[in-house]
Amino acid sequence: MEKRSENLTDLNQIGEFGLIDLITKDFKIVNDSTELSIGDDAAVLNYKNQKIIVTTDMLVEGVHFDLSYFPLKHLGYKAVISSISDICAMCGTTKQITVSIAVSNRFKLESIQELYSGIKYACNRYNVDLIGGDTTSSLTGLVISVSAIGCVSKSNYVTRSGSKPNDLIVVSGSLGGAYLGLQVLEREKQVFLVNSNSKPDLSKYKYVVERQLKPEAKSEIVEFFLENKIRPSSMIDISDGLSSEIIHLCKKSGNGCVIYEEKIPISKETVDTCEEFKLEASTIALSGGEDYELLFTIDSKYLKNIEQHKEFSVIGYITKESNTNLITKDGKTTPISSMGWKSF
Ligand code: ADP
Ligand code: MG
């Protein structure tokens, strides 16, 4: 909840330049490739001979987030994570970000500082430099856009295309938690709207709520690939849901897949919360978004390496035929349809 007390600072009291100064002053540069950072007309990067990866994400209040239950610090963190996750999905390492915000005068300086404390936390956690951005006003809500810049090592980047028939399909971590966290928070919001004295006890839902409010990018998995000289044949991060991401991968390579429902990793906390909400855990794992896990295909010669890693689940394989099929727990074959979360 953004702060609403009398002794908070109006943004027009400090002006645009004062605001930029205050929110950016505590960021430190840690990467050699950052030659010139905040404070000039543009930043300058020096990546020598490396290939550079660039990605942008935009989040709009009321469309992508609801500040009545999404703390600004977490929002800043998550906005950065979602861009780092895109660089991870290319098998790259993030080095810099730019952050642009549009804010209405309903926000106070202290709220924007909260947002930037989350951004700073993410920068520290992932060794990323904040090198610039833009600050402007909006008529009502908050808009935040994060661009991330990174590089790939000699082993090169990994795209959404490139899988071959019989490649293994692998997913990291577990799925569906972030979506359920959102369901819990939405429910508590409705309770609060009816009775503003209600104090939600979310301790039972700590895991799923954290998956929603504080996701992580899988940079350690990229490091694992690089250290072990393993290269996935294609990769994507799961922001919209497993079913739509697997369809993206298959379409891009002109092939299909078989996925086993029983192999899809779902945490116990997610299953328990699903039961309470009368939702089917596999459906949620297939269609719930925002887990930011990595989904990749890889030659089966790497099966040993994949099995050794505790974060990985092999959930199926790539087929020559272009059908994308799910084998259900009772052995039936059903087509996977794209049920991912869409912003339009
Ligand atoms: P210009 O007028 O050339 O666009 P600004 O006054 O907007 O310059 O920005 C001054 C410096 O502050 C630039 O280095 C810019 O990248 C940085 N900056 C502006 N807004 C932000 C922001 N919200 N977050 C991080 N850096 C910012
Ligand atoms: Mg500007």
mmCIF file of N, CA and C and ligand atoms in Angstrom, residues 16-17 19-21 23-24 27 37-43 97-102 112 116 119 130-136, ligand 1:
data_model
loop_
_atom_site.group_PDB
_atom_site.id
_atom_site.type_symbol
_atom_site.label_atom_id
_atom_site.label_comp_id
_atom_site.label_asym_id
_atom_site.label_seq_id
_atom_site.Cartn_x
_atom_site.Cartn_y
_atom_site.Cartn_z
ATOM 1 N N GLU A 16 11.751 17.346 -10.845
ATOM 2 C CA GLU A 16 12.199 16.155 -11.557
ATOM 3 C C GLU A 16 13.668 15.839 -11.262
ATOM 4 N N PHE A 17 14.516 16.887 -11.291
ATOM 5 C CA PHE A 17 15.953 16.605 -11.122
ATOM 6 C C PHE A 17 16.275 16.197 -9.691
ATOM 7 N N LEU A 19 14.259 14.621 -7.788
ATOM 8 C CA LEU A 19 13.771 13.242 -7.656
ATOM 9 C C LEU A 19 14.804 12.271 -8.235
ATOM 10 N N ILE A 20 15.276 12.547 -9.458
ATOM 11 C CA ILE A 20 16.244 11.645 -10.097
ATOM 12 C C ILE A 20 17.487 11.496 -9.205
ATOM 13 N N ASP A 21 17.956 12.634 -8.693
ATOM 14 C CA ASP A 21 19.128 12.607 -7.792
ATOM 15 C C ASP A 21 18.889 11.702 -6.592
ATOM 16 N N ILE A 23 16.691 9.304 -6.047
ATOM 17 C CA ILE A 23 16.453 7.870 -6.228
ATOM 18 C C ILE A 23 17.655 7.133 -6.800
ATOM 19 N N THR A 24 18.580 7.855 -7.433
ATOM 20 C CA THR A 24 19.696 7.142 -8.077
ATOM 21 C C THR A 24 21.012 7.247 -7.312
ATOM 22 N N PHE A 27 23.133 4.042 -5.904
ATOM 23 C CA PHE A 27 23.481 2.899 -6.763
ATOM 24 C C PHE A 27 24.968 2.921 -7.092
ATOM 25 N N SER A 37 27.858 6.143 -16.687
ATOM 26 C CA SER A 37 26.531 5.806 -16.165
ATOM 27 C C SER A 37 25.621 7.022 -16.064
ATOM 28 N N ILE A 38 24.735 7.021 -15.073
ATOM 29 C CA ILE A 38 23.749 8.094 -14.896
ATOM 30 C C ILE A 38 24.421 9.457 -14.753
ATOM 31 N N GLY A 39 23.801 10.493 -15.341
ATOM 32 C CA GLY A 39 24.286 11.847 -15.124
ATOM 33 C C GLY A 39 24.635 12.569 -16.401
ATOM 34 N N ASP A 40 24.687 11.852 -17.514
ATOM 35 C CA ASP A 40 24.952 12.531 -18.785
ATOM 36 C C ASP A 40 23.727 12.357 -19.678
ATOM 37 N N ASP A 41 23.872 12.741 -20.960
ATOM 38 C CA ASP A 41 22.726 12.604 -21.863
ATOM 39 C C ASP A 41 22.429 11.149 -22.173
ATOM 40 N N ALA A 42 23.454 10.333 -22.100
ATOM 41 C CA ALA A 42 23.274 8.900 -22.347
ATOM 42 C C ALA A 42 24.383 8.142 -21.633
ATOM 43 N N ALA A 43 24.196 6.877 -21.453
ATOM 44 C CA ALA A 43 25.234 6.039 -20.843
ATOM 45 C C ALA A 43 26.115 5.466 -21.957
ATOM 46 N N ILE A 97 20.870 -2.196 -16.385
ATOM 47 C CA ILE A 97 19.445 -1.926 -16.648
ATOM 48 C C ILE A 97 19.229 -0.421 -16.771
ATOM 49 N N THR A 98 18.185 -0.046 -17.500
ATOM 50 C CA THR A 98 17.660 1.315 -17.396
ATOM 51 C C THR A 98 16.231 1.183 -16.882
ATOM 52 N N VAL A 99 15.798 2.175 -16.127
ATOM 53 C CA VAL A 99 14.459 2.138 -15.534
ATOM 54 C C VAL A 99 13.735 3.437 -15.843
ATOM 55 N N SER A 100 12.599 3.354 -16.492
ATOM 56 C CA SER A 100 11.812 4.555 -16.771
ATOM 57 C C SER A 100 10.499 4.480 -16.021
ATOM 58 N N ILE A 101 10.120 5.617 -15.443
ATOM 59 C CA ILE A 101 8.873 5.635 -14.675
ATOM 60 C C ILE A 101 8.003 6.820 -15.088
ATOM 61 N N ALA A 102 6.703 6.591 -15.080
ATOM 62 C CA ALA A 102 5.730 7.674 -15.204
ATOM 63 C C ALA A 102 4.896 7.632 -13.934
ATOM 64 N N ILE A 112 8.220 6.519 -4.185
ATOM 65 C CA ILE A 112 9.143 6.271 -5.302
ATOM 66 C C ILE A 112 10.466 5.717 -4.756
ATOM 67 N N TYR A 116 12.384 2.243 -5.671
ATOM 68 C CA TYR A 116 13.811 2.165 -6.023
ATOM 69 C C TYR A 116 14.613 1.329 -5.037
ATOM 70 N N ILE A 119 14.404 -1.964 -6.583
ATOM 71 C CA ILE A 119 15.248 -2.004 -7.778
ATOM 72 C C ILE A 119 16.708 -2.193 -7.354
ATOM 73 N N LEU A 130 22.529 0.039 -12.549
ATOM 74 C CA LEU A 130 21.490 0.935 -13.053
ATOM 75 C C LEU A 130 22.211 2.062 -13.784
ATOM 76 N N ILE A 131 21.999 2.194 -15.104
ATOM 77 C CA ILE A 131 22.800 3.158 -15.875
ATOM 78 C C ILE A 131 21.978 4.293 -16.471
ATOM 79 N N GLY A 132 20.683 4.349 -16.156
ATOM 80 C CA GLY A 132 19.898 5.463 -16.683
ATOM 81 C C GLY A 132 18.430 5.153 -16.700
ATOM 82 N N GLY A 133 17.686 6.062 -17.325
ATOM 83 C CA GLY A 133 16.249 5.888 -17.385
ATOM 84 C C GLY A 133 15.593 7.193 -17.749
ATOM 85 N N ASP A 134 14.319 7.275 -17.481
ATOM 86 C CA ASP A 134 13.600 8.511 -17.739
ATOM 87 C C ASP A 134 12.526 8.658 -16.676
ATOM 88 N N THR A 135 12.214 9.913 -16.351
ATOM 89 C CA THR A 135 11.228 10.193 -15.323
ATOM 90 C C THR A 135 10.223 11.167 -15.888
ATOM 91 N N THR A 136 8.970 10.771 -15.843
ATOM 92 C CA THR A 136 7.961 11.670 -16.391
ATOM 93 C C THR A 136 6.679 11.531 -15.580
HETATM 94 P P1 ADP B 1 17.444 14.021 -20.485
HETATM 95 O O1 ADP B 1 16.781 15.334 -20.279
HETATM 96 O O2 ADP B 1 18.678 14.086 -21.337
HETATM 97 O O3 ADP B 1 16.506 12.934 -20.866
HETATM 98 P P2 ADP B 1 17.197 13.414 -17.743
HETATM 99 O O4 ADP B 1 17.236 14.682 -16.988
HETATM 100 O O5 ADP B 1 15.900 12.801 -18.035
HETATM 101 O O6 ADP B 1 18.041 13.625 -19.059
HETATM 102 O O7 ADP B 1 18.081 12.355 -16.994
HETATM 103 C C1 ADP B 1 19.300 12.681 -16.391
HETATM 104 C C2 ADP B 1 20.051 11.428 -16.041
HETATM 105 O O8 ADP B 1 19.311 10.672 -15.119
HETATM 106 C C3 ADP B 1 20.267 10.512 -17.245
HETATM 107 O O9 ADP B 1 21.514 9.869 -17.050
HETATM 108 C C4 ADP B 1 19.140 9.541 -17.149
HETATM 109 O O10 ADP B 1 19.468 8.310 -17.768
HETATM 110 C C5 ADP B 1 18.976 9.402 -15.639
HETATM 111 N N1 ADP B 1 17.605 9.099 -15.237
HETATM 112 C C6 ADP B 1 16.496 9.830 -15.454
HETATM 113 N N2 ADP B 1 15.414 9.273 -14.905
HETATM 114 C C7 ADP B 1 15.836 8.127 -14.319
HETATM 115 C C8 ADP B 1 15.178 7.087 -13.602
HETATM 116 N N3 ADP B 1 13.873 7.091 -13.342
HETATM 117 N N4 ADP B 1 15.932 6.055 -13.136
HETATM 118 C C9 ADP B 1 17.246 6.029 -13.390
HETATM 119 N N5 ADP B 1 17.916 6.968 -14.052
HETATM 120 C C10 ADP B 1 17.233 8.019 -14.522
#
